[in-house]
Short mmCIF file of C-alpha atoms in Angstrom, two decimals:
data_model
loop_
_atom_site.label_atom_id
_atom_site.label_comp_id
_atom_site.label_asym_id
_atom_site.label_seq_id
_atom_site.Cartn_x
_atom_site.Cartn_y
_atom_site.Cartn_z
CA UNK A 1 61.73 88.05 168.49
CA UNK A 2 63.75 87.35 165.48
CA UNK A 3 65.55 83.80 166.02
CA UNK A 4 62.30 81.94 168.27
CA UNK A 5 61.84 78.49 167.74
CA UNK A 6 57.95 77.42 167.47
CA UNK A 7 58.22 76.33 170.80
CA UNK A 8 59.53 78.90 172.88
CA UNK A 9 57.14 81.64 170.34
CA UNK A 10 54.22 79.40 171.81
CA UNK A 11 55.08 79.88 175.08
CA UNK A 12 55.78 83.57 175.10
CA UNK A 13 52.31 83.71 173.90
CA UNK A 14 50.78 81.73 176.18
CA UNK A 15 51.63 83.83 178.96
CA UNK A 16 50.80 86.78 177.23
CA UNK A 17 47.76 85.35 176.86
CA UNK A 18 47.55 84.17 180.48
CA UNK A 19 48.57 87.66 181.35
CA UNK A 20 45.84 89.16 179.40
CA UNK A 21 42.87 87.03 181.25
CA UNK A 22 43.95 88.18 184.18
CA UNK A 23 43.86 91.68 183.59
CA UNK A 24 40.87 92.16 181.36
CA UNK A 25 38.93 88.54 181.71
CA UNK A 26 36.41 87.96 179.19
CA UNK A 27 35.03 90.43 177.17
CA UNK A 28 31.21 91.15 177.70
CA UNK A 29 30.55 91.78 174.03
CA UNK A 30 32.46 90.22 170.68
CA UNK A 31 33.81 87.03 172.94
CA UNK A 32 35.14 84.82 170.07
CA UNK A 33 33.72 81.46 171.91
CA UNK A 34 30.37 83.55 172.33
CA UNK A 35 30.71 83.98 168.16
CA UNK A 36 31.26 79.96 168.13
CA UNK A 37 28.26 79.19 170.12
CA UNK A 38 26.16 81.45 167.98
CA UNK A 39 27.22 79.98 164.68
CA UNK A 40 27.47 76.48 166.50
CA UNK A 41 23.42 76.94 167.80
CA UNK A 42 22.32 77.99 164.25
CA UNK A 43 23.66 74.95 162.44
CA UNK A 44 22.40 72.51 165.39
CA UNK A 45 19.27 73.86 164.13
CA UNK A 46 19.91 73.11 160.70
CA UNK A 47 21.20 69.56 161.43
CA UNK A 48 19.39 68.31 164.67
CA UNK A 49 17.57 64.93 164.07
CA UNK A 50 17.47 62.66 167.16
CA UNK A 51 20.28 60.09 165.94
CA UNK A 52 23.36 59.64 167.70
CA UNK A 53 25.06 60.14 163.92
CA UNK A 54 23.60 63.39 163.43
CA UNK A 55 24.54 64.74 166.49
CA UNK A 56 28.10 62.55 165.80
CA UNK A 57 28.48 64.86 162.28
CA UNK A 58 27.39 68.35 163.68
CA UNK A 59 30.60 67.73 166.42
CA UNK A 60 33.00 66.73 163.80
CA UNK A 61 32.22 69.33 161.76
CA UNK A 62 32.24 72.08 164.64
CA UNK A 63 35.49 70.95 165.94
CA UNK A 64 36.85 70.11 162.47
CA UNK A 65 36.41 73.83 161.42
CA UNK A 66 37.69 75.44 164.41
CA UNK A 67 40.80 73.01 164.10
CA UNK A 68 41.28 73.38 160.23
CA UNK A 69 41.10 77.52 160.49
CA UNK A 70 43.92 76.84 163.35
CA UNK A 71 46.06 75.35 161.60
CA UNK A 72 46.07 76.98 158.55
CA UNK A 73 46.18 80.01 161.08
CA UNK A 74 49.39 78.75 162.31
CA UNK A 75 51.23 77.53 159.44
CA UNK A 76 50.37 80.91 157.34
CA UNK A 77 51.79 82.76 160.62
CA UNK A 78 54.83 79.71 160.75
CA UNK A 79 57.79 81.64 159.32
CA UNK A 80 57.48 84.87 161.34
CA UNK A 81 58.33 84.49 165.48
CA UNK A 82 56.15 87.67 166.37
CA UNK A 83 53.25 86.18 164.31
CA UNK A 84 53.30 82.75 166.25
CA UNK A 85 53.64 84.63 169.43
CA UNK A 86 50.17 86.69 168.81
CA UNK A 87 48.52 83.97 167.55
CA UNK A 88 49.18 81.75 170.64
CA UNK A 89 48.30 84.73 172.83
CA UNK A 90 45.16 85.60 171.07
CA UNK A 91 44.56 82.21 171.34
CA UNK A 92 45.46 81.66 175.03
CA UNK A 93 43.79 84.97 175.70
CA UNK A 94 40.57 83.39 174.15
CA UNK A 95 39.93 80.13 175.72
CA UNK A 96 40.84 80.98 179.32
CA UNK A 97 38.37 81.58 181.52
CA UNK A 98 40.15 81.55 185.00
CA UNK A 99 39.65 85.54 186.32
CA UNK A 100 36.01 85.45 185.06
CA UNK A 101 35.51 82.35 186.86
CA UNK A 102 36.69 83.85 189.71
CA UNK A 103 35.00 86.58 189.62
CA UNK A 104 31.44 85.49 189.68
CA UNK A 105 32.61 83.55 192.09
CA UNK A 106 33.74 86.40 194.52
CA UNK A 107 30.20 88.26 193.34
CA UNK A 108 28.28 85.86 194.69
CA UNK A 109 30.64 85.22 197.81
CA UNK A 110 30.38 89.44 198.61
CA UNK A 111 26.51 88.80 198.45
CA UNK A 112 26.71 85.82 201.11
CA UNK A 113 28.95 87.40 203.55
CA UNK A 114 26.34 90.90 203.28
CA UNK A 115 23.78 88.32 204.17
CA UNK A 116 22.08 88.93 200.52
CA UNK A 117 20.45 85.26 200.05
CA UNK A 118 18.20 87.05 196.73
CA UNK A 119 21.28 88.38 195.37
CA UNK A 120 23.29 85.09 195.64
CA UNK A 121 20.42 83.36 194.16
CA UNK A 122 20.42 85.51 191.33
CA UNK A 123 23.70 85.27 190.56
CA UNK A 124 24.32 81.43 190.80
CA UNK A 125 23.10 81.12 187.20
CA UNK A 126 25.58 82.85 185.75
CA UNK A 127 28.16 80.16 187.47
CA UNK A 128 26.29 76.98 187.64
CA UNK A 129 23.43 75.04 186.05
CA UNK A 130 21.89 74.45 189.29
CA UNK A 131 18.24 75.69 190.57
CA UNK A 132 19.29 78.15 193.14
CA UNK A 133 15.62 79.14 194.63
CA UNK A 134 15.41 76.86 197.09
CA UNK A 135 19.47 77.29 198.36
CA UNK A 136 20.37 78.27 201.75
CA UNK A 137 23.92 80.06 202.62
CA UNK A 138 25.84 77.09 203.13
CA UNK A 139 24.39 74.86 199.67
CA UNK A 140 25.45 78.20 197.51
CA UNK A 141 29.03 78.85 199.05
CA UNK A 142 29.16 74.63 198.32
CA UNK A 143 27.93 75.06 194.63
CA UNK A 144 30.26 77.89 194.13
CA UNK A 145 33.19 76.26 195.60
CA UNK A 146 32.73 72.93 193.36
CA UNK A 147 32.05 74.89 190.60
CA UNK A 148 35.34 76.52 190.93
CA UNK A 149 36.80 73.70 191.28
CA UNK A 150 35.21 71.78 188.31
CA UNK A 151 35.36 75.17 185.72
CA UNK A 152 39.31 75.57 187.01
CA UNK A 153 39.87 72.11 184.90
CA UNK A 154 37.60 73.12 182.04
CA UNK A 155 38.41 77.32 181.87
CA UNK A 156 42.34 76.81 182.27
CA UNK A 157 44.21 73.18 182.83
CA UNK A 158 42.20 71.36 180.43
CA UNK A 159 42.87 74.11 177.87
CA UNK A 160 46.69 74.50 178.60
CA UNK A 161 47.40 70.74 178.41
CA UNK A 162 46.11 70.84 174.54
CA UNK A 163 48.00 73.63 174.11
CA UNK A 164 50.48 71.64 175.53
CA UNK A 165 50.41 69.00 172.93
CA UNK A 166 48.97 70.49 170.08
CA UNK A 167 50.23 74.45 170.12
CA UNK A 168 47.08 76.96 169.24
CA UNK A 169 44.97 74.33 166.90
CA UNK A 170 45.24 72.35 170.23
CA UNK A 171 43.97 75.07 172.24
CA UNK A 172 41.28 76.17 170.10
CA UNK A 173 39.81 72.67 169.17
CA UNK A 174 39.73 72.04 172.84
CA UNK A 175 37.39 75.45 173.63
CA UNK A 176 35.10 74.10 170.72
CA UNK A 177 34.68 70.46 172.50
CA UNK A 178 33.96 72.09 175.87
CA UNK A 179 31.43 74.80 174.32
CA UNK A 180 29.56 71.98 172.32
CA UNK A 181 29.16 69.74 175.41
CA UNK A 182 28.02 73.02 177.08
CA UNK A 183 25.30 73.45 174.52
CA UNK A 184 24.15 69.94 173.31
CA UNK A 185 25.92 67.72 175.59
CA UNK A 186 23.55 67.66 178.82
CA UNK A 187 21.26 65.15 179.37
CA UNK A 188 17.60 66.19 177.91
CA UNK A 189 14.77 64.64 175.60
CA UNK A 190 16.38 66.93 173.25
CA UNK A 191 20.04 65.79 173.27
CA UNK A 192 20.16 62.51 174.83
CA UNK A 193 21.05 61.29 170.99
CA UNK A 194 22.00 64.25 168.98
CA UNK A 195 24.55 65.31 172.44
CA UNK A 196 25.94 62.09 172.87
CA UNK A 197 29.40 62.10 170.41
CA UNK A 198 29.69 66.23 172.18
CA UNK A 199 29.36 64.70 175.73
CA UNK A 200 31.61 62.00 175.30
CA UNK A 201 34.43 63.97 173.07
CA UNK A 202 34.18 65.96 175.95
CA UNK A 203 35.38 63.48 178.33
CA UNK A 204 37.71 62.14 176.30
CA UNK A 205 39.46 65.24 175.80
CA UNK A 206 39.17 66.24 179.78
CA UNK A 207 40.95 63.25 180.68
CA UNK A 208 44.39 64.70 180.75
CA UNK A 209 43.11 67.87 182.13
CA UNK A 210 41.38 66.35 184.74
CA UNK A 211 44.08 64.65 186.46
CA UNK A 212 46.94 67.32 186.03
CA UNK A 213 44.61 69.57 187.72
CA UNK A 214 43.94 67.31 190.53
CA UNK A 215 47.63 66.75 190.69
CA UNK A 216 48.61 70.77 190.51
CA UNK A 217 46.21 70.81 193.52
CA UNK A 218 47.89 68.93 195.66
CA UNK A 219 51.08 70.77 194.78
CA UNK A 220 49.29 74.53 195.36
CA UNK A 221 47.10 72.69 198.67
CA UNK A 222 47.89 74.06 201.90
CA UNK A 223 46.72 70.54 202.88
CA UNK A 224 48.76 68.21 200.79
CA UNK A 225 48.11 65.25 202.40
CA UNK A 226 44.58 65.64 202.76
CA UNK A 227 44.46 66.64 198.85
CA UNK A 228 45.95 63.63 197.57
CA UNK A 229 43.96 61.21 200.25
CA UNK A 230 40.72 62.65 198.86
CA UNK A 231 41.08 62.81 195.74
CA UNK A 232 42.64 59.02 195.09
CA UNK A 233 40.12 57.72 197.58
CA UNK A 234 36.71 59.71 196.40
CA UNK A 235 37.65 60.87 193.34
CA UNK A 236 36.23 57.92 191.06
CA UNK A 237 32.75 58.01 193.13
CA UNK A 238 31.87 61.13 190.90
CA UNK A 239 29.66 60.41 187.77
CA UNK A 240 31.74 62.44 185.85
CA UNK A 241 34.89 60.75 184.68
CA UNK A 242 36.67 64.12 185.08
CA UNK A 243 34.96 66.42 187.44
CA UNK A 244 35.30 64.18 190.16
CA UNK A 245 39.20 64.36 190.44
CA UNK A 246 39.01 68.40 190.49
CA UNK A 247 36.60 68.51 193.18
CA UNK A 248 37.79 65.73 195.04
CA UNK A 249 41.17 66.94 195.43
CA UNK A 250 39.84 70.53 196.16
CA UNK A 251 37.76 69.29 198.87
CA UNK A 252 40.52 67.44 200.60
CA UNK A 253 43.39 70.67 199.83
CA UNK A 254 40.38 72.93 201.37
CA UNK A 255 39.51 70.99 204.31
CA UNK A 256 35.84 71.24 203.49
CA UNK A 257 33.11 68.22 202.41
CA UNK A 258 31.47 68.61 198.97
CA UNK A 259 29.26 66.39 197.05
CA UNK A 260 25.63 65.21 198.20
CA UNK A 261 22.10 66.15 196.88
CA UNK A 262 21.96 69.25 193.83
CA UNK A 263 19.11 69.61 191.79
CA UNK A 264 19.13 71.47 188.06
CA UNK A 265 16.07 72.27 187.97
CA UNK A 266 13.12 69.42 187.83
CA UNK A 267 16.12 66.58 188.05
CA UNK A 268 17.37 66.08 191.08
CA UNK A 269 21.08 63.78 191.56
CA UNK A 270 21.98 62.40 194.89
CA UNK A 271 26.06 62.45 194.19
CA UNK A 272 28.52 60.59 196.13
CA UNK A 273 29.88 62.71 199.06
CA UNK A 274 33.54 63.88 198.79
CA UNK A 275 35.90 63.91 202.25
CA UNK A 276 33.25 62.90 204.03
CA UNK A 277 34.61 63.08 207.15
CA UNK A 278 35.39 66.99 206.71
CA UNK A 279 33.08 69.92 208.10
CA UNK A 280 30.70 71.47 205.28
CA UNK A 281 31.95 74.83 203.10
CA UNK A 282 31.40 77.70 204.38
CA UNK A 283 30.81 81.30 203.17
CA UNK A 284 34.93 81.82 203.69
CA UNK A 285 36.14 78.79 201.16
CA UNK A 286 34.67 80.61 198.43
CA UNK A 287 37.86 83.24 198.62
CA UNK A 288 40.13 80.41 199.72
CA UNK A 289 39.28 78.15 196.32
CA UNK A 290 39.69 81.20 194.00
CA UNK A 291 42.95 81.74 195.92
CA UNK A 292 43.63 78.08 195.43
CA UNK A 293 42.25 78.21 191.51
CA UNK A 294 44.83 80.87 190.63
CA UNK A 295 47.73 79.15 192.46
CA UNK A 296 46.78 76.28 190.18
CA UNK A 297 46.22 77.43 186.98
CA UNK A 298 49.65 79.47 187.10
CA UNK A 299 51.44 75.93 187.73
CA UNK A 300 49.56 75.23 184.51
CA UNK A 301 50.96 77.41 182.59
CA UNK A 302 54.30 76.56 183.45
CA UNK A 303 53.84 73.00 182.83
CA UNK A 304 52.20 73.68 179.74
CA UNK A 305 54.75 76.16 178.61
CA UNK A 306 57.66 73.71 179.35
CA UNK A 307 55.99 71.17 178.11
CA UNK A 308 54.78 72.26 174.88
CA UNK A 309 58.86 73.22 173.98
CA UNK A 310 60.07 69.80 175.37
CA UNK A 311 57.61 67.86 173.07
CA UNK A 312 58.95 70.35 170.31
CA UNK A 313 62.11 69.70 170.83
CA UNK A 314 61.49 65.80 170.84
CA UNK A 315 60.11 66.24 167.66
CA UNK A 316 62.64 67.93 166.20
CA UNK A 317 64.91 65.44 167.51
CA UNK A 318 63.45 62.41 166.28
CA UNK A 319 63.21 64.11 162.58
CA UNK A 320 66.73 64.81 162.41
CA UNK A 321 67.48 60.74 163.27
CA UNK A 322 65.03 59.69 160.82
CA UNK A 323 66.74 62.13 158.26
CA UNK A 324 70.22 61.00 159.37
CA UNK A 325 69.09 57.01 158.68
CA UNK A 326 68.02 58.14 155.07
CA UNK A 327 71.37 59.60 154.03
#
């Protein structure tokens, strides 16, 4: 590896890392995110108090740490190629969540098609906030196919494009946002103040994300057209600023009409319907939108990869003029 500039050590490692999600997914013990949201839940409890500032301080200094070990991380690592490479493929490795997401959704697809309502019910959880117990077929195989649509921008674009622009500090910081809006930035009594500056970090830092992944899914669609007609025409009608695009363009590449009523337990939220005029998921999408996930989070990687080592290069460039206007 001797001779690797940061860039192209980056992106060896990222698809290393890429590589190693799909073949072992996430760990069920020892994750490294589950070791964030541990220490992450302890010092909520130390610093909860239902201000927006409070909550504003526990995110800075959640994301702040993650970032800081990062790059220290990285520039201890900065002189040796092989040591960059691991670190952005431990890294990679770590905040990806595309073949787990995936598989639960495939679980819970198996359990529809064997006509095992209780078993999809069961499983819903572990893919989806929503109250499952009073589902039918067709409202899980919808939940599971905007989930994996919505989780495809958080688990793997969203990711990528910060690693993108910011190498492995980018990556990791990014991982900590989405995990703290997980944990503090729903809306609840509890976190309506304290979750705000998580929850809206969290969109802020989805943006890009959001709409590469909506792009890439017109690219992978095997309905182009209707991908990019849904998504720019229903895309914005989503209360989410990000979410929206993802499942908007999925539901027009799939064919299939998402959106409408969902409840999350007591709260109910009557959503905007996306590609209206398209017939309702069925029990089959859920195979064709992990099929369609993977197509898109392998673009990606390539576009993250390429563009991490352009924006390198850039950099490099403009230091050497600014060098060169010195002498």
């Amino acid at each position: 590896m001797r001779g690797l500039t940061r860039g192209a050590a980056f992106a060896l490692g990222a698809v290393a890392g890429h590589l190693a999600d799909a073949r072992f997914a996430d760990p069920r013990r020892g994750h490294p995110v589950a070791a964030f949201g541990t220490a992450a839940g302890r010092l909520e409890r130390l610093l909860w108090r239902d201000r927006r500032a409070a909550g504003a301080a526990y995110t800075a200094l959640c994301v702040g740490t993650v970032a800081a070990g990062a790059v220290l991380a990285d520039r201890t690592l900065g002189r040796s190629p092989a040591g960059r490479t691991a670190l952005a493929a431990a890294a990679t490795w770590t905040v990806l969540g595309g073949t787990s997401l995936t598989r639960e959704a495939r679980t819970i697809g198996r359990s529809l098609s064997a006509g095992d309502l209780t078993a999809a019910r069961e499983r819903l959880p572990h893919l989806c906030g929503r109250d499952p117990s009073a589902l039918d077929e067709q409202q899980i195989a919808r939940a599971v196919v905007e989930s994996v649509a919505e989780n495809t921008a958080d688990a793997v674009v969203n990711a990528l494009v910060w690693g993108a622009l910011a190498g492995t500090p980018g990556l990791l910081a990014f991982r900590a946002v989405n995990t703290l809006d997980a944990m503090v930035g729903h809306r609840s009594p509890r976190y309506a103040r304290f979750g705000w500056a998580s929850a809206r970090l969290d969109d802020l830092a989805g943006w890009p994300g959001a709409r590469l992944t909506a792009l890439l899914t017109v690219c992978a669609a095997p309905h182009r057209a209707g991908a990019w007609r849904v998504w720019h025409r229903d895309g914005a009608a989503h209360p989410s600023p990000n979410a929206g695009r993802a499942e908007a363009a999925f539901a027009g590449a799939l064919g299939v009409r998402l959106g409408g009523t969902l409840a999350y337990g007591a709260r109910v939220e009557h959503r905007p319907v996306l590609g209206g005029e398209l017939p309702p998921v069925e029990v089959a999408d859920i195979e064709r939108a992990c099929r369609l996930s993977r197509r898109v989070g392998l673009l990606a990687l390539g576009v993250t990869a390429a563009g991490h080592a352009l924006l390198r290069g850039a950099g490099r460039g403009l230091t050497r003029q600014r060098k060169g206007g010195r002498n």
